[in-house]
Short mmCIF file of C-alpha atoms and ligand atoms in Angstrom, two decimals:
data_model
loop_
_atom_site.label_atom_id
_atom_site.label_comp_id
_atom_site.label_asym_id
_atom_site.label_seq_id
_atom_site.Cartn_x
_atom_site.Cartn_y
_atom_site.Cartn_z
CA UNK A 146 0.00 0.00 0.00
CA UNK A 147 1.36 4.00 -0.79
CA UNK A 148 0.32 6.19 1.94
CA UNK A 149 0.78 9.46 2.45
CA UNK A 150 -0.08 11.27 5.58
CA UNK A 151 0.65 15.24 5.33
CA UNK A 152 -0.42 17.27 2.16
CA UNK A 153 -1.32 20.85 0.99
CA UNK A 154 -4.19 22.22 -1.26
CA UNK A 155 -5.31 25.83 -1.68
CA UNK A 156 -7.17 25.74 1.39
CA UNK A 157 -3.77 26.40 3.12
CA UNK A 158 0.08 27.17 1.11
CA UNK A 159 -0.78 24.28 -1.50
CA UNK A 160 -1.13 24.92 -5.22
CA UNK A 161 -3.47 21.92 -6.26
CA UNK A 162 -7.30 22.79 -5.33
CA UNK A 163 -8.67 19.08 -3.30
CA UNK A 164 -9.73 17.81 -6.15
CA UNK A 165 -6.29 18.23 -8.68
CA UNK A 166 -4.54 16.95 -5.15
CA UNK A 167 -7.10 13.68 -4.96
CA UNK A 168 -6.48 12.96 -8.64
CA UNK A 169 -2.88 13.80 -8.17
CA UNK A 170 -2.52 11.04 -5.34
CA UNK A 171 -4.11 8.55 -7.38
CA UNK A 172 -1.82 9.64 -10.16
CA UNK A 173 0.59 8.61 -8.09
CA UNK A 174 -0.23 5.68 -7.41
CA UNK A 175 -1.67 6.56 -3.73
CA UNK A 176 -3.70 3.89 -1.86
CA UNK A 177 -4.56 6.52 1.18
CA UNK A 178 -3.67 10.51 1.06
CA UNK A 179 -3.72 12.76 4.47
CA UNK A 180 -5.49 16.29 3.71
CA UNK A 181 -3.71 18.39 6.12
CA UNK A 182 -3.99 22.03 5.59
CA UNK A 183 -2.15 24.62 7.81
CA UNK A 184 -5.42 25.50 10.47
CA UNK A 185 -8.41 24.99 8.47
CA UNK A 186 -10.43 21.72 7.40
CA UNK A 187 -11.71 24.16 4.69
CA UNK A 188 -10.43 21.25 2.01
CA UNK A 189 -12.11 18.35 3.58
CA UNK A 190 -15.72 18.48 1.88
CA UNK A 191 -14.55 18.89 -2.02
CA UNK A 192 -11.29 16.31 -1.26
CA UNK A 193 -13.89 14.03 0.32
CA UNK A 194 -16.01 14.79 -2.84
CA UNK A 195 -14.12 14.25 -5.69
CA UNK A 196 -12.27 11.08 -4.00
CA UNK A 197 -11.46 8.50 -7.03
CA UNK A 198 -12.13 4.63 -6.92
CA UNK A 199 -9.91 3.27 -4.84
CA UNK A 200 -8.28 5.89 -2.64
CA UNK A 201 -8.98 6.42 0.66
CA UNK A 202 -9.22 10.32 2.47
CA UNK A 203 -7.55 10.24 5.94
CA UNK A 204 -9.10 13.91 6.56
CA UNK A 205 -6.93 16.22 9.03
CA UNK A 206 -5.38 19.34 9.63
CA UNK A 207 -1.72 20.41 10.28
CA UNK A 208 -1.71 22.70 13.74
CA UNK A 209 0.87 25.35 14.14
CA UNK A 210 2.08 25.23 17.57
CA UNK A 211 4.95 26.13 19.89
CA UNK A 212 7.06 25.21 22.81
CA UNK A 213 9.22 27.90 24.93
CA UNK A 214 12.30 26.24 25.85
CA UNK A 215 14.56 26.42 29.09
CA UNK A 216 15.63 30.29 28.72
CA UNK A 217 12.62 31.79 27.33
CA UNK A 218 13.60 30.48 23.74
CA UNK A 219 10.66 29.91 21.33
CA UNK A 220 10.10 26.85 19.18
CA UNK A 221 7.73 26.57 16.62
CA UNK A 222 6.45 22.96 16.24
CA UNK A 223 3.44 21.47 14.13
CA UNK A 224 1.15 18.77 14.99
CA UNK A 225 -1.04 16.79 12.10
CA UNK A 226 -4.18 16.24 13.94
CA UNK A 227 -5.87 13.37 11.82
CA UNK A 228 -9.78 11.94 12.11
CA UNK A 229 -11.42 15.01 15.08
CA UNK A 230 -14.55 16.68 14.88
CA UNK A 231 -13.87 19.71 12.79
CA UNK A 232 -17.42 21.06 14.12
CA UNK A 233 -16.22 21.00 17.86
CA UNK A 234 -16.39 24.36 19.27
CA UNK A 235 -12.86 24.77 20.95
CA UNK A 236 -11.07 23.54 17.97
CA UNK A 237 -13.01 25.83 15.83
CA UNK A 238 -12.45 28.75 17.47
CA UNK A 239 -8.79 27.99 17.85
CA UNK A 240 -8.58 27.53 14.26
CA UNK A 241 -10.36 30.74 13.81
CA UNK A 242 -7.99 32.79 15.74
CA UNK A 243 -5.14 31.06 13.96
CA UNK A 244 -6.60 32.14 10.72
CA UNK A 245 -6.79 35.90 11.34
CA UNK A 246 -3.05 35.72 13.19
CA UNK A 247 -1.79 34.55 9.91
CA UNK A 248 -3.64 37.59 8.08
CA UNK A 249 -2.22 39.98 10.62
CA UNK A 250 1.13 38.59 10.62
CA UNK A 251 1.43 38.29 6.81
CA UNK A 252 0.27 41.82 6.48
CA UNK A 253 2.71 43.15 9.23
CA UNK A 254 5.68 41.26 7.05
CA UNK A 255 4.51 42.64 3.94
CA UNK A 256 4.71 46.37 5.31
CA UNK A 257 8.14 45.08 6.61
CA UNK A 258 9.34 44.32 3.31
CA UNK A 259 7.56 46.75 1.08
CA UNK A 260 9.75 49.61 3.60
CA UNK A 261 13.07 48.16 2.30
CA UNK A 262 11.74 47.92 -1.38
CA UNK A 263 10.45 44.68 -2.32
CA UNK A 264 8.24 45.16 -5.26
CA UNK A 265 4.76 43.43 -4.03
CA UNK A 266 2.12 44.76 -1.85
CA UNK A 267 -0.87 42.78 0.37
CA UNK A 268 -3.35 43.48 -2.57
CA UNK A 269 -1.28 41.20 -4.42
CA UNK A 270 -0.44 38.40 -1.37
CA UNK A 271 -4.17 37.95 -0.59
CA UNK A 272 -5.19 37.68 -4.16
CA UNK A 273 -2.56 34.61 -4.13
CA UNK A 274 -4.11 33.10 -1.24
CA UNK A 275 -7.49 34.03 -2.61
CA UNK A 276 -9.45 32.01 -0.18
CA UNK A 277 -6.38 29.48 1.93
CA UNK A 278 -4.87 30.11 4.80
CA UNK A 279 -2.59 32.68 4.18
CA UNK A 280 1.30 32.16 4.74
CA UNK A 281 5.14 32.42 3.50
CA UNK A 282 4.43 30.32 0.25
CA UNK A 283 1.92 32.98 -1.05
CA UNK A 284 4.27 36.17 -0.42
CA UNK A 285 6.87 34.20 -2.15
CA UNK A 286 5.09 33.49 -5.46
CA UNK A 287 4.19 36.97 -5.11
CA UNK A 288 7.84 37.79 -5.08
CA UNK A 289 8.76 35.31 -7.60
CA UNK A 290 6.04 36.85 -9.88
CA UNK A 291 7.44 40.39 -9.29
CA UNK A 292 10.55 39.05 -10.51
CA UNK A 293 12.16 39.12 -7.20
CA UNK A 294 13.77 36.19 -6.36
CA UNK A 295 13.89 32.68 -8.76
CA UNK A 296 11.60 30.49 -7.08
CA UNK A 297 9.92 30.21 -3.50
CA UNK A 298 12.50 28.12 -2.00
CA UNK A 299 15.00 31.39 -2.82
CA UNK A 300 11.99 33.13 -1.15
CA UNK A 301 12.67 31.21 2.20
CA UNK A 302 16.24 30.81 2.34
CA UNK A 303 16.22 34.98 1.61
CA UNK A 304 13.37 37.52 2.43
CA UNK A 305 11.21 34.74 4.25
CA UNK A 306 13.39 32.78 6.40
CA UNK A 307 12.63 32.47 9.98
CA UNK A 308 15.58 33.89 10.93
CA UNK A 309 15.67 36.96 9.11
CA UNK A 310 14.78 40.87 9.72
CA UNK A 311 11.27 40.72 7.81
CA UNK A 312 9.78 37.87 10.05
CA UNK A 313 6.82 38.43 12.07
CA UNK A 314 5.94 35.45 13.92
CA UNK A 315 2.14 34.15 14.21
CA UNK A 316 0.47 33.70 16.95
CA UNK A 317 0.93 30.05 17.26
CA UNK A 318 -1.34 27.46 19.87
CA UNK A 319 1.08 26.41 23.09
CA UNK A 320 1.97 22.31 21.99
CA UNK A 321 0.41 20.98 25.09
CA UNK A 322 -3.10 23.10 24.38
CA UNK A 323 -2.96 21.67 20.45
CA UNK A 324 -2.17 18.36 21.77
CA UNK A 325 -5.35 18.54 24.41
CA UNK A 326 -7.68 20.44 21.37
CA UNK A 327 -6.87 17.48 19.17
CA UNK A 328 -7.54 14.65 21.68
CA UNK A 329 -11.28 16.31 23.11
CA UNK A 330 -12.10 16.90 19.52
CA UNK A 331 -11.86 12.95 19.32
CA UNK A 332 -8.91 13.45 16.94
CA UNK A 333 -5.33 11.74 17.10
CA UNK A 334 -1.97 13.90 16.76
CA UNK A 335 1.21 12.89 14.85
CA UNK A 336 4.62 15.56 15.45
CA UNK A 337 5.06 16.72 11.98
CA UNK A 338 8.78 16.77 10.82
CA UNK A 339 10.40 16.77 14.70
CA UNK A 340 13.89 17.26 14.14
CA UNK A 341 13.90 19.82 10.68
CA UNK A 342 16.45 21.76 12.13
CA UNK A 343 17.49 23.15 8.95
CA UNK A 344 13.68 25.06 9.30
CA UNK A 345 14.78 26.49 12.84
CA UNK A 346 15.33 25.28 16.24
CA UNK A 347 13.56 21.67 17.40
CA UNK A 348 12.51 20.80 20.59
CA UNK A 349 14.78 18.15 22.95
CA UNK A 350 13.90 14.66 23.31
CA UNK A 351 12.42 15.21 26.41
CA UNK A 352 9.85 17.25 25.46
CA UNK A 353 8.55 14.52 23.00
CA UNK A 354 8.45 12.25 26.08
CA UNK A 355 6.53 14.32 27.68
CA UNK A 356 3.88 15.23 24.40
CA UNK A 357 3.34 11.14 24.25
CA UNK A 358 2.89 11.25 27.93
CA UNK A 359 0.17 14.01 26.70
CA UNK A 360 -1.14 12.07 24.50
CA UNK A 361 0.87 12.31 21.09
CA UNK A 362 -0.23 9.35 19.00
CA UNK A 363 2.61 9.29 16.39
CA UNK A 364 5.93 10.78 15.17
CA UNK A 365 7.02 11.89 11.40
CA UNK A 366 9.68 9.52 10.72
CA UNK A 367 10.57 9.77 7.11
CA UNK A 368 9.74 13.25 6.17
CA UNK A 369 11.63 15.37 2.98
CA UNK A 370 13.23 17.66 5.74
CA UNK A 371 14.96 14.61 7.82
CA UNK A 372 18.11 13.75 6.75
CA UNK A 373 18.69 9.55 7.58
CA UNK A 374 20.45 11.31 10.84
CA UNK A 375 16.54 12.62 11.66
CA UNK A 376 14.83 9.48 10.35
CA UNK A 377 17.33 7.12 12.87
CA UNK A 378 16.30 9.37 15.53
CA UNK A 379 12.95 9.63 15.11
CA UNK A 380 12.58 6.07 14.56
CA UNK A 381 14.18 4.86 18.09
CA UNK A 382 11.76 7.70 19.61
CA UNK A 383 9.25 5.82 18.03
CA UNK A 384 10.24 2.39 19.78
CA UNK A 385 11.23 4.03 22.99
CA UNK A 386 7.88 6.15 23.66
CA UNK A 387 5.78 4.02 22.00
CA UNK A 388 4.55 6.38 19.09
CA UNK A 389 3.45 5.48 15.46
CA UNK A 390 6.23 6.08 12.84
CA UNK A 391 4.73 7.55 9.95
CA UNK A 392 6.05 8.87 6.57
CA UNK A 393 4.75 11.43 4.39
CA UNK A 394 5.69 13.97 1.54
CA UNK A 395 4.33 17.13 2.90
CA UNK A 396 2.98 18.22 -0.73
CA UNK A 397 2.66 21.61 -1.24
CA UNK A 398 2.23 21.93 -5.44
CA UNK A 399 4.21 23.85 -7.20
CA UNK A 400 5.37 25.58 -3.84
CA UNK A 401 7.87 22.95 -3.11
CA UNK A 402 9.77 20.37 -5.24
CA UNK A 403 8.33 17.55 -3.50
CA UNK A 404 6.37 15.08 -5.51
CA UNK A 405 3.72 13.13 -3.69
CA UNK A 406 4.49 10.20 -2.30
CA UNK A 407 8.10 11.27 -2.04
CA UNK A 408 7.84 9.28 1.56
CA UNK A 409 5.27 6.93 2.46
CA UNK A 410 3.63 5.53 6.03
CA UNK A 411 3.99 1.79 6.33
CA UNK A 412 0.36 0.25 6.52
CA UNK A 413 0.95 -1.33 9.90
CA UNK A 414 1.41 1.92 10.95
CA UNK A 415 -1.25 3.32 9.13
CA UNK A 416 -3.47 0.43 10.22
CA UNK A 417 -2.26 1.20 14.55
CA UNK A 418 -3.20 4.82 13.74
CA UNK A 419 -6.42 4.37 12.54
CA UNK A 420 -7.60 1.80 15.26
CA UNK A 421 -7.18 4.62 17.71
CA UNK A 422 -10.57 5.50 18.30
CA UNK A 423 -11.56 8.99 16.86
CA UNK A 424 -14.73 10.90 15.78
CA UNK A 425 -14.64 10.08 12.31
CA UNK A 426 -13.45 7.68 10.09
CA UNK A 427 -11.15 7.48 6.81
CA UNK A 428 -12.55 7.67 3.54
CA UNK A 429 -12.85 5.45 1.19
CA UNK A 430 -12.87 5.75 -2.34
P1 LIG B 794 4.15 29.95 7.53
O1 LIG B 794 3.23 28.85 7.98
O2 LIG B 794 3.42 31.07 6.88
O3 LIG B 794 5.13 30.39 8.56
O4 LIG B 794 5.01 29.33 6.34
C1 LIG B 794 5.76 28.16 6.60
C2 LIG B 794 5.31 27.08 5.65
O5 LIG B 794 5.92 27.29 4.39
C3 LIG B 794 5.77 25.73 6.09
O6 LIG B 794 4.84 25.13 6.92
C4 LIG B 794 5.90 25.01 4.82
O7 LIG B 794 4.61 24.55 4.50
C5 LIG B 794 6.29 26.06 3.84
N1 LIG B 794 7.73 26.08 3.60
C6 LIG B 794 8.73 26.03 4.48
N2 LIG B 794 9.92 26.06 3.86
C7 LIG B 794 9.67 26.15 2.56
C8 LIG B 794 10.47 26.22 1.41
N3 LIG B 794 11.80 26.22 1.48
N4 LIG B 794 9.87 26.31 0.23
C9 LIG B 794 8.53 26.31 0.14
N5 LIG B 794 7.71 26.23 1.20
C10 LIG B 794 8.27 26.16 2.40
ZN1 LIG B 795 2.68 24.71 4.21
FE1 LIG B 796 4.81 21.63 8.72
FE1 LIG B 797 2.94 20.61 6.08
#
């Protein structure tokens, strides 16, 4: 069986609308795909939809969280939240408030780099997120468009990165909250990518003992940002704490060179993670 846990349509930073992604995945060759948009479910009804014979929707959403470390030192962390209630009230509203932060905090790094030049405005940002999530990917095409910088992965090594003078960060849902959201929305929770370092800082082992002490479900083994460093790591974390190893390509279009099934979840895996019991159910095709 190919199946891939963590992708991106336009309801988030993706460039395939649910349905190009669903025919996409079976394209591929997909057996099961994972619809996980940054903070919205907005994707779920059409993917759900326009589902072809024979491959299964494991609907879900991909939370954007944080940690503060010893010192006061801030680590941004996502959780894929997989099967919930996407009408429960807490996890709507939380979802909600993540939505607008993005707005606010893409506008506010917009301002910051139309002051030092850049050649794009928000006019042009929200018209490429039309009606997804806004984020990074979006002011990069923008900037690619204008000519600005080659392609968005320029975008986020220069004018986007984390680390540099235009960032604004969001305001991001405390790990341990997402983790308890997830769970009382009848959901499970997989750590997405837990060791890309070369994104920004990643939280110690011993904060991922604690999040499966909380409840964590499952761990991103073989991800595109783990080098086979990451992947031997995360797998023994697996083993040790007792979480699911999954795999997944983290699609994102055109907004990322990864293909689709680029890494896949084994199906025992696949089969432990949906016996956990949630609100809803996979999808079949
Ligand atoms: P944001 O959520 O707005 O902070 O944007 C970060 C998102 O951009 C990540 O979750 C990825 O989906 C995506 N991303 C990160 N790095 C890159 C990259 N190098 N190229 C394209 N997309 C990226
Ligand atoms: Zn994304
Ligand atoms: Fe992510
Ligand atoms: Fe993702």
């Amino acid at each position: 069986m190919r199946i891939d846990l963590h992708t991106h349509t336009t309801a988030s930073d993706g460039t395939d609308a649910p349905a190009q992604l669903l025919a996409a995945a079976a394209h591929a060759g997909l057996d099961v795909v994972g619809v996980t948009d940054h903070d919205t479910v907005a994707g779920w009804t059409d993917a759900i939809a326009t589902r072809p014979a024979g491959l299964t929707v494991l609907p879900g959403a991909e939370f954007s969280c944080f940690h503060t470390a010893p010192g006061g030192r801030r680590i941004s962390m996502h959780v894929l939240g997989y099967l919930f209630d996407e009408h429960d009230p807490a996890l709507q509203a939380e979802q909600r408030r993540l939505l607008r932060s993005r707005v606010e905090r893409g506008r506010r790094m917009v301002e910051n780099l139309v002051a030092d030049g850049w050649p794009i405005s928000w006019e042009q940002v929200q018209a490429m997120a039309g009606a997804g999530a806004v984020g990074r990917p979006h002011i990069g095409r923008v900037l690619v468009r204008a000519g600005a910088v080659a392609d968005v992965s320029a975008a986020f090594r220069g004018p986007l990165s984390g680390r540099g003078k235009y960032y604004v960060p969001k305001q991001d849902t405390p790990v341990f909250e997402a983790l308890r959201l997830i769970r009382e929305a009848g959901g499970v929770s997989v750590f997405a990518h837990p060791l890309a370092h070369r994104r920004g800082p990643v939280v110690d082992d011993e904060v991922i003992a604690e999040m499966a002490a909380a409840g964590l479900s499952g761990i991103e083994v073989d991800h595109p940002d783990h080098d086979a460093d990451d992947r031997e790591h995360a797998a023994r974390l697996a083993r040790e704490l007792d979480l699911i190893p999954t795999g997944s390509s983290d699609y994102h279009g055109a907004n990322k060179p990864v293909r689709l099934g680029a890494n896949l979840t084994d199906r025992d895996s696949y089969e432990r993670l949906i016996a956990q019991p949630t609100a809803r159910m996979p999808i079949a095709g």
